[in-house]
CSV table of C-alpha atoms and ligand atoms in Angstrom, one decimal:
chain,number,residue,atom,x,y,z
W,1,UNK,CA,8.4,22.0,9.4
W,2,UNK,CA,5.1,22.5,7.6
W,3,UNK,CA,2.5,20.8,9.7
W,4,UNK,CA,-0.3,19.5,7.8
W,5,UNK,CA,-3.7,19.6,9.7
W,6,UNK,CA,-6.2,16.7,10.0
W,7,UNK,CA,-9.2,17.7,7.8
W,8,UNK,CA,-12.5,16.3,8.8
W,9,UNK,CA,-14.6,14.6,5.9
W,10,UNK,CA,-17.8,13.3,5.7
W,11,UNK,CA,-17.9,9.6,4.1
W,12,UNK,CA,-20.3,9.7,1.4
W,13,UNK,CA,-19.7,6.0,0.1
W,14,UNK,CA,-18.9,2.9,1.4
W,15,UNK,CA,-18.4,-0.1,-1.7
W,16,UNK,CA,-17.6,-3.4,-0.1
W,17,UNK,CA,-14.7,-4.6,-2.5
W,18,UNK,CA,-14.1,-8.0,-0.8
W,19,UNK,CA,-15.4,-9.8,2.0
W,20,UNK,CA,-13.1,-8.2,4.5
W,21,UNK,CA,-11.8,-5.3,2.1
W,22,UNK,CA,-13.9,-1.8,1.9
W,23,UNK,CA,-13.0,1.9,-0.1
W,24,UNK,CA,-14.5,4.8,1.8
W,25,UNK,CA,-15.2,7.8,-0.4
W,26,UNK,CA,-15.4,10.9,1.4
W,27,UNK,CA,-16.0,14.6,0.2
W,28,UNK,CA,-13.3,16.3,0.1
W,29,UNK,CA,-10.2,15.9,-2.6
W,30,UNK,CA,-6.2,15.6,-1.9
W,31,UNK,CA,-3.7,16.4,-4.3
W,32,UNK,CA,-1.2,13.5,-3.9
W,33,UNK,CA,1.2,11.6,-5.7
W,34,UNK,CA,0.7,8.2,-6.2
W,35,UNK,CA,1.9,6.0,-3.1
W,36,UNK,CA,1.7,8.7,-0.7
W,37,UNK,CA,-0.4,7.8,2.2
W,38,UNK,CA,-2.9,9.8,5.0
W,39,UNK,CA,-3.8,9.6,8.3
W,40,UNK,CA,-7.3,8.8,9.2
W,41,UNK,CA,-8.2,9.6,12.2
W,42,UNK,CA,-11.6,7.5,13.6
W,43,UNK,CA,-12.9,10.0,16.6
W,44,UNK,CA,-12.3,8.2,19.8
W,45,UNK,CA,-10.4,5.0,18.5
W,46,UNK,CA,-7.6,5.7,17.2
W,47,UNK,CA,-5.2,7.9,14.2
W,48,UNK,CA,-3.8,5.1,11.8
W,49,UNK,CA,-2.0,4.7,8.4
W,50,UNK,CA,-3.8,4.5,4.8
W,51,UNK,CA,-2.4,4.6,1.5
W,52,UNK,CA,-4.6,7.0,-0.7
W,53,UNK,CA,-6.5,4.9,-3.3
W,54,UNK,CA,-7.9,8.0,-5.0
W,55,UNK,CA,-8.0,11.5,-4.6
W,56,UNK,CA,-11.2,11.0,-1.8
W,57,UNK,CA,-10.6,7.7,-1.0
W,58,UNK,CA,-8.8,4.7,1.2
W,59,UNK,CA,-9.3,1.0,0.8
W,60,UNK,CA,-9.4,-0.9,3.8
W,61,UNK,CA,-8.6,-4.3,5.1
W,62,UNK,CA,-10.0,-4.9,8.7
W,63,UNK,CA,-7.6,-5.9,10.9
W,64,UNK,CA,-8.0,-4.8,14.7
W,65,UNK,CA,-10.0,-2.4,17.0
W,66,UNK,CA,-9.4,0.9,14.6
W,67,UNK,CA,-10.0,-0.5,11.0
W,68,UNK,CA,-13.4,-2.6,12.9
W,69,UNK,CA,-14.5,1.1,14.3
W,70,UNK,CA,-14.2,2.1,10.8
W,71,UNK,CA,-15.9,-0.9,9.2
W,72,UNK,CA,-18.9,0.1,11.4
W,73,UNK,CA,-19.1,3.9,10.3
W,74,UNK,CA,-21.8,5.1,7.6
W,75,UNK,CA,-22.5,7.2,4.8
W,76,UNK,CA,-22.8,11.1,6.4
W,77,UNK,CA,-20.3,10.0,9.1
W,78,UNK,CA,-17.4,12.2,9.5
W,79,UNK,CA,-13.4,10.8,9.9
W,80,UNK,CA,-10.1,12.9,9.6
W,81,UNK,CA,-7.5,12.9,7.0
W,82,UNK,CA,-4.0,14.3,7.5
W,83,UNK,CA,-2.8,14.1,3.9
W,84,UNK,CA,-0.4,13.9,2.0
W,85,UNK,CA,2.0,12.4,3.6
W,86,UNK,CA,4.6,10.7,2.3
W,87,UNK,CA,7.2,10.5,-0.4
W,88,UNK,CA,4.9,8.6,-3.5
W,89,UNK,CA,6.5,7.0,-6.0
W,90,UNK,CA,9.3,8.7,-7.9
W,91,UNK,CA,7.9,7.8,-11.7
W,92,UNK,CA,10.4,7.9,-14.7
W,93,UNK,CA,10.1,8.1,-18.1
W,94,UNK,CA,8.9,5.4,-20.0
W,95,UNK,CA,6.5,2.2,-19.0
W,96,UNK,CA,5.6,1.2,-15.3
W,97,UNK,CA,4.5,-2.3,-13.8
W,98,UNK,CA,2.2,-2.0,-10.9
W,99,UNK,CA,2.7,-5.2,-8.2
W,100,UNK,CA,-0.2,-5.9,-6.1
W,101,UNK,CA,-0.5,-7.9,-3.5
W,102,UNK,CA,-3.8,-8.1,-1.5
W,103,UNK,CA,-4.9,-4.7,0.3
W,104,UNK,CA,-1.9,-3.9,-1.5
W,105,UNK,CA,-2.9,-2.8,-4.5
W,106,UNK,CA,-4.5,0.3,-2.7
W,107,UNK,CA,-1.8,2.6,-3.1
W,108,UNK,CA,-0.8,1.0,-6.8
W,109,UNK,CA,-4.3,2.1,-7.7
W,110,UNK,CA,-3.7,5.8,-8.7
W,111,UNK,CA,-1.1,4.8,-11.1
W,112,UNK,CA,-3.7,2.7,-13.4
W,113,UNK,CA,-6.4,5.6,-12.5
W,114,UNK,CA,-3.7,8.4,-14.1
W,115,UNK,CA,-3.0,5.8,-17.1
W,116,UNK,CA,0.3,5.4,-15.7
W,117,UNK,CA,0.7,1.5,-15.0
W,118,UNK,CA,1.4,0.2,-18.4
W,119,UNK,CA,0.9,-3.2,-16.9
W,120,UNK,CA,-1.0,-4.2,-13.4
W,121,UNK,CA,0.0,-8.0,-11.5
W,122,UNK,CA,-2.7,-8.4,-9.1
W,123,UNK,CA,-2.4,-11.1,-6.5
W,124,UNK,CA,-5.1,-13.0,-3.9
W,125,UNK,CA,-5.7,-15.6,-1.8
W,126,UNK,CA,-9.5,-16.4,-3.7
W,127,UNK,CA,-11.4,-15.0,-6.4
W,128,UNK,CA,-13.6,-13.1,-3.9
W,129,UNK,CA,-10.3,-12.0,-2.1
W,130,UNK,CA,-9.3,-9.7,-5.6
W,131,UNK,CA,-9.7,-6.2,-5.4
W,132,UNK,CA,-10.5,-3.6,-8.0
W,133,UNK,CA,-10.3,-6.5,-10.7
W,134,UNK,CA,-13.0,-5.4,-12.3
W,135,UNK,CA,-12.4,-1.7,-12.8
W,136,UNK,CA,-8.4,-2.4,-13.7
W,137,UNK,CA,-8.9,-4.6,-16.4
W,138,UNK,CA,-10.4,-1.7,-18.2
W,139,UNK,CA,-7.5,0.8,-17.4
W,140,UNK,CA,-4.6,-1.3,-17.6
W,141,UNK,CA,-3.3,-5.1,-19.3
W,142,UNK,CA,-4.3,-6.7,-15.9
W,143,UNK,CA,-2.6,-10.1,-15.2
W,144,UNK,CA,-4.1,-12.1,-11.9
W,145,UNK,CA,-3.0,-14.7,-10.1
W,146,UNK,CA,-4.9,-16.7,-7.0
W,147,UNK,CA,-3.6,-18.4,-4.5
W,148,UNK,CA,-5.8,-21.0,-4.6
W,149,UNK,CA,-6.5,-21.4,-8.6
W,150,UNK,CA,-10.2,-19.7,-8.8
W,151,UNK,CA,-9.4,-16.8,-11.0
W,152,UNK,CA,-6.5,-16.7,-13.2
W,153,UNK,CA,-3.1,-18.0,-12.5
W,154,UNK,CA,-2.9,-20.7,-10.1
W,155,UNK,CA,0.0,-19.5,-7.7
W,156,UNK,CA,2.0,-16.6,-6.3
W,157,UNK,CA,1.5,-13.2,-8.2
W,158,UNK,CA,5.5,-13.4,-8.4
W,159,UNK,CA,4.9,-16.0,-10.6
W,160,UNK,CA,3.3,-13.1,-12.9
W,161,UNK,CA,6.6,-11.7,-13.7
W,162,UNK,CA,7.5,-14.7,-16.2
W,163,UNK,CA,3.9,-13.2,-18.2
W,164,UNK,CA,5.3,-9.4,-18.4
W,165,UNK,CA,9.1,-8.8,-19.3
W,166,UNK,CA,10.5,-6.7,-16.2
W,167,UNK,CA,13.5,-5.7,-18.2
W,168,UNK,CA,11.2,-3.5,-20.2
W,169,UNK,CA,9.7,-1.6,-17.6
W,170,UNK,CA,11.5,1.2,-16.4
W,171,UNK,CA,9.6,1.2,-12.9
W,172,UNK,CA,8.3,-1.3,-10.8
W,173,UNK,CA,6.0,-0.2,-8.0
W,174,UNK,CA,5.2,-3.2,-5.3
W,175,UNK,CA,2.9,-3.2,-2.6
W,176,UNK,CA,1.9,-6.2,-0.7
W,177,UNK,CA,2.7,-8.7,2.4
W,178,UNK,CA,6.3,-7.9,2.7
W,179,UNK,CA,7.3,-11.8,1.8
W,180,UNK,CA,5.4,-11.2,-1.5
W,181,UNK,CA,7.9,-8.1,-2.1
W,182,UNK,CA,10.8,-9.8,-1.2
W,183,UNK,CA,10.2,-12.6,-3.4
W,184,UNK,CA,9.9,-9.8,-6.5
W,185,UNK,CA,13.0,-8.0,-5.0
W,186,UNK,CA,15.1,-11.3,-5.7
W,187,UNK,CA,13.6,-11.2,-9.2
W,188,UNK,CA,15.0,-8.1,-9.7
W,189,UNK,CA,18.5,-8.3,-7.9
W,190,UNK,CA,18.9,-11.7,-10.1
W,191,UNK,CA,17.9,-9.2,-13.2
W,192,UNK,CA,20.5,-6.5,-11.9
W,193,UNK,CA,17.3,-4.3,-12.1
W,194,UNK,CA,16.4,-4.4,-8.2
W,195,UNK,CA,17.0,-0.3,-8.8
W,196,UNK,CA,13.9,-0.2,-11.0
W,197,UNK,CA,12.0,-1.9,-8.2
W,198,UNK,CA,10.0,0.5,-5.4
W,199,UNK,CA,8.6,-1.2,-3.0
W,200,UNK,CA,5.9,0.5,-0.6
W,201,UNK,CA,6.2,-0.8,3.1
W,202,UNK,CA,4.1,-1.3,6.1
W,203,UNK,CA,5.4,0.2,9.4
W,204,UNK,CA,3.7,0.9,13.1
W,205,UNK,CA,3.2,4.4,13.3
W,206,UNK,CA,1.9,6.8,15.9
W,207,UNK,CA,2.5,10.7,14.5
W,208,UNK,CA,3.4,9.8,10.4
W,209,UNK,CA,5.2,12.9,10.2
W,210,UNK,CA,8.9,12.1,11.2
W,211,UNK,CA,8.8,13.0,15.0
W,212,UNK,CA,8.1,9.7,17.2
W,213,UNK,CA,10.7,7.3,15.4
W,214,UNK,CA,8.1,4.4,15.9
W,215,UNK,CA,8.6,3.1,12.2
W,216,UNK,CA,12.4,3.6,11.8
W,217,UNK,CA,14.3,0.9,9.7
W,218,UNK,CA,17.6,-0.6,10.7
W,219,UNK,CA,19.9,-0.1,10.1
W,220,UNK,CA,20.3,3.3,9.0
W,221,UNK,CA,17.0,4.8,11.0
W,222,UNK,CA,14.9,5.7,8.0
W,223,UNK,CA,11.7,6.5,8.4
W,224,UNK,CA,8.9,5.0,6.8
W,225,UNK,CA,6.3,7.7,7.1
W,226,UNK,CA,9.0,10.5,6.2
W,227,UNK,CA,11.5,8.6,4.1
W,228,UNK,CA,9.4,6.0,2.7
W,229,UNK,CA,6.8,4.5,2.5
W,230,UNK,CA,8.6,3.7,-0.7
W,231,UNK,CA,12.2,2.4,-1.2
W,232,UNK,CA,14.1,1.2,-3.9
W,233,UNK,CA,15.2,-2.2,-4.4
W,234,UNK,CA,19.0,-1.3,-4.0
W,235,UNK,CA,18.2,0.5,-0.3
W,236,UNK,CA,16.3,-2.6,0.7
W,237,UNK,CA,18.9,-5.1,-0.5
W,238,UNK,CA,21.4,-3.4,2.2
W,239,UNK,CA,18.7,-3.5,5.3
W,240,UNK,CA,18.8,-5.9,8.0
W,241,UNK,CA,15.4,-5.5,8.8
W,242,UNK,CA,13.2,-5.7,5.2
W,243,UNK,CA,11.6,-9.0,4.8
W,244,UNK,CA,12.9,-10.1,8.7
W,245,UNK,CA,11.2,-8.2,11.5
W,246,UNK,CA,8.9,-5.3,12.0
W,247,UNK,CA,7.9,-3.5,15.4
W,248,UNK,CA,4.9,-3.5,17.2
W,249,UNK,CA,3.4,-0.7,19.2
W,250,UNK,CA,6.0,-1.0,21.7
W,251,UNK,CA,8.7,-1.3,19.4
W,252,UNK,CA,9.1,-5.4,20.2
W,253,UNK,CA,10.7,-7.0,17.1
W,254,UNK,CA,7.4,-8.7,15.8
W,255,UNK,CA,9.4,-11.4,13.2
W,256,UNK,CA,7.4,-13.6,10.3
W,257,UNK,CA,4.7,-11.9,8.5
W,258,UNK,CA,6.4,-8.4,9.0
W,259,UNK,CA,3.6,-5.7,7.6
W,260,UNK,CA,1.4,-7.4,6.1
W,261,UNK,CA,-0.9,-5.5,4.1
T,1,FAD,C1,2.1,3.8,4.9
T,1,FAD,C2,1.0,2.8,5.2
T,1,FAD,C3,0.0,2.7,4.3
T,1,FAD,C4,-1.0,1.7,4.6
T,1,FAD,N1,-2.0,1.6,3.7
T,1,FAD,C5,-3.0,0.8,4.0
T,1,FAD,C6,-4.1,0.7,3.1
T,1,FAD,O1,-4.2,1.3,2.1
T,1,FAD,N2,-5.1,-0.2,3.4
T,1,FAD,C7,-5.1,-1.0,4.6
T,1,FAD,O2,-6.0,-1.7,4.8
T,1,FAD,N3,-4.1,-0.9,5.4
T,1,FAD,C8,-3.0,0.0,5.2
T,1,FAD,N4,-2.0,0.1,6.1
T,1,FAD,C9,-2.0,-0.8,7.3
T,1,FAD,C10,-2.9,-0.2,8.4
T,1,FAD,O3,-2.4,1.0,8.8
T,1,FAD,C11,-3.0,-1.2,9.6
T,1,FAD,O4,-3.6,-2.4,9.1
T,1,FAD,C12,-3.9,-0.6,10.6
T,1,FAD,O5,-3.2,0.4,11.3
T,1,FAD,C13,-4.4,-1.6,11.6
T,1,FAD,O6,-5.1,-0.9,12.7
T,1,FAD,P1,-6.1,-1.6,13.7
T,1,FAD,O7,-6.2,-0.7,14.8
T,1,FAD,O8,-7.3,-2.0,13.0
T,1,FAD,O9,-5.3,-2.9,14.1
T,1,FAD,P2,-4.5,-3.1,15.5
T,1,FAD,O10,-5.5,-3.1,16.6
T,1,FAD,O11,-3.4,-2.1,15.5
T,1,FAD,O12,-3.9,-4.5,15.3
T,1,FAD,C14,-4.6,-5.6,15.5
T,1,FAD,C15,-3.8,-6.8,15.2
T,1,FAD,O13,-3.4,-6.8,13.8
T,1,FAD,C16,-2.0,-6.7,13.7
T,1,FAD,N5,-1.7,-5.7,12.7
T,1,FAD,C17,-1.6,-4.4,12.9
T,1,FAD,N6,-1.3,-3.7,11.7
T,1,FAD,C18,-1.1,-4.7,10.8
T,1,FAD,C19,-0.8,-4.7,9.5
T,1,FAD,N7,-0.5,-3.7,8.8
T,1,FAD,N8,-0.7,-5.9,8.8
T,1,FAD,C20,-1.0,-7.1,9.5
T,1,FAD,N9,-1.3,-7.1,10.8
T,1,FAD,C21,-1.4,-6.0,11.4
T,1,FAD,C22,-1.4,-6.3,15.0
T,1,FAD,O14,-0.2,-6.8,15.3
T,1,FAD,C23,-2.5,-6.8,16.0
T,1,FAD,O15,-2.2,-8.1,16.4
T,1,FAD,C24,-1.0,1.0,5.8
T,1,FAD,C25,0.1,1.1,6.7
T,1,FAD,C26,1.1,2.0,6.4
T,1,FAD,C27,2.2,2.2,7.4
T,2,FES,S1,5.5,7.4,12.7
T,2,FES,FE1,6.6,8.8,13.9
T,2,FES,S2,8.5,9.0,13.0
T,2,FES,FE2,7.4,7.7,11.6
């Protein structure tokens, strides 16, 4: 196996996209398809999971003591990035929906960036909660919906789907709280299109390269960080796990809210 090192980087911007969402450009760029992830490593904290967002960049949500450690770091700090990693999405012919849910929309980014997400559903819990809204309505036809009615469609970015027609979209990438995806997973299975769906999943891991087994799915063991991080719809429909439970740290079943972006 071809190990990939972790290269260091020096961040040279920092945009604050939401109140608890920020990208971190660094200098150095990563060939990568789109929905492949890196490891950053964050000297002395920790080594943790991001989807790319760009070719020098990950957008971050802050959630515990790594992503905080990072939140504090500046401009002409250095972090690591083992990159890529990952299998991406697998892109067919023909027109692509990006499905965004949160933080989630990270990895979906690249897609509008390459002029490859015909259409772009972007979902948040506020207004100020919406990421890259902005800069994708100019790349893509960008439908939004909030949680709470203060920017666009008043409800679940699932409900989105009755604005585009999935049946004429040949893929159908989805990242976001993994309730959100299997709510667009039903969609699709009651289309007899949940094929066309790939759905990019959250998982603990410790090495992101296939060795530790820390973010293997049941039932059939595949990992996320070597396998995944994206599935089809059909290969979701037949696990026990998608949707039900994830793992934490010490591989505990951790159910409700299983990773969250
Ligand atoms: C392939 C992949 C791609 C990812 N891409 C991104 C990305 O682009 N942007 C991004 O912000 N995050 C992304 N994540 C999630 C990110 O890796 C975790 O949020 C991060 O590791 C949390 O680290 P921490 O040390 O700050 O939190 P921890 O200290 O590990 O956790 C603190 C608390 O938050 C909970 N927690 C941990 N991880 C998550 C999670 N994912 N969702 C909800 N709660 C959690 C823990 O249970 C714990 O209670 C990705 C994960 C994977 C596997
Ligand atoms: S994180 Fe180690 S096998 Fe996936």
């Amino acid at each position: 196996m071809k190990e990939i090192p972790s290269f260091p980087v020096k961040i040279t911007k920092i945009i604050e996209e939401t109140p608890g969402i920020k990208t971190f450009e660094f200098d150095r760029d990563f060939e990568f398809l789109p929905g492949q992830f890196c490891m950053v490593w964050i000297p002395g904290v920790d080594e943790i999971p991001m989807g790319l967002s760009s070719k020098n960049s990950i957008t971050v949500q802050k959630i515990g003591e790594a992503t905080s450690a990072l939140f504090n770091l500046k401009a002409g700090d250095l972090i690591g990035i083992k990159a890529p990693l990952g299998n991406g999405f697998s892109l067919k012919e023909g027109r692509t929906l990006a499905i965004a849910g949160g933080v989630g929309a990270a990895p979906l980014r690249p897609l509008a960036l390459l002029g490859i997400a015909d259409a772009f559903l972007l979902g948040a819990r506020t207004k100020e909660d919406l990421v890259y809204a902005e800069e994708l309505s100019e790349l893509t036809d960008l439908h939004i919906a909030t949680d709470d009615g203060t920017f666009g469609h008043h409800g679940f970015v699932t409900d989105l789907l009755s604005e585009v027609d999935p049946l004429s979209f040949d893929t159908i990438c989805v990242c976001g709280p993994e309730i959100m995806m299997a709510g667009i997973l039903r969609i699709l299975e009651s289309l007899g299109i949940a094929e066309k769906g790939q759905f990019s999943l959250v998982r603990y891991m410790k090495c992101g390269v296939g060795i530790c087994g820390s973010c293997c799915l049941d039932d059939d063991g595949l990992r996320v960080c070597r396998d995944g991080p994206v599935f089809t719809g059909d290969k979701l429909l037949k696990s026990s796990e998608f949707a039900k439970y994830s793992r934490d740290a010490s591989g505990r079943r951790i159910y409700g809210g299983s990773g969250g972006h």
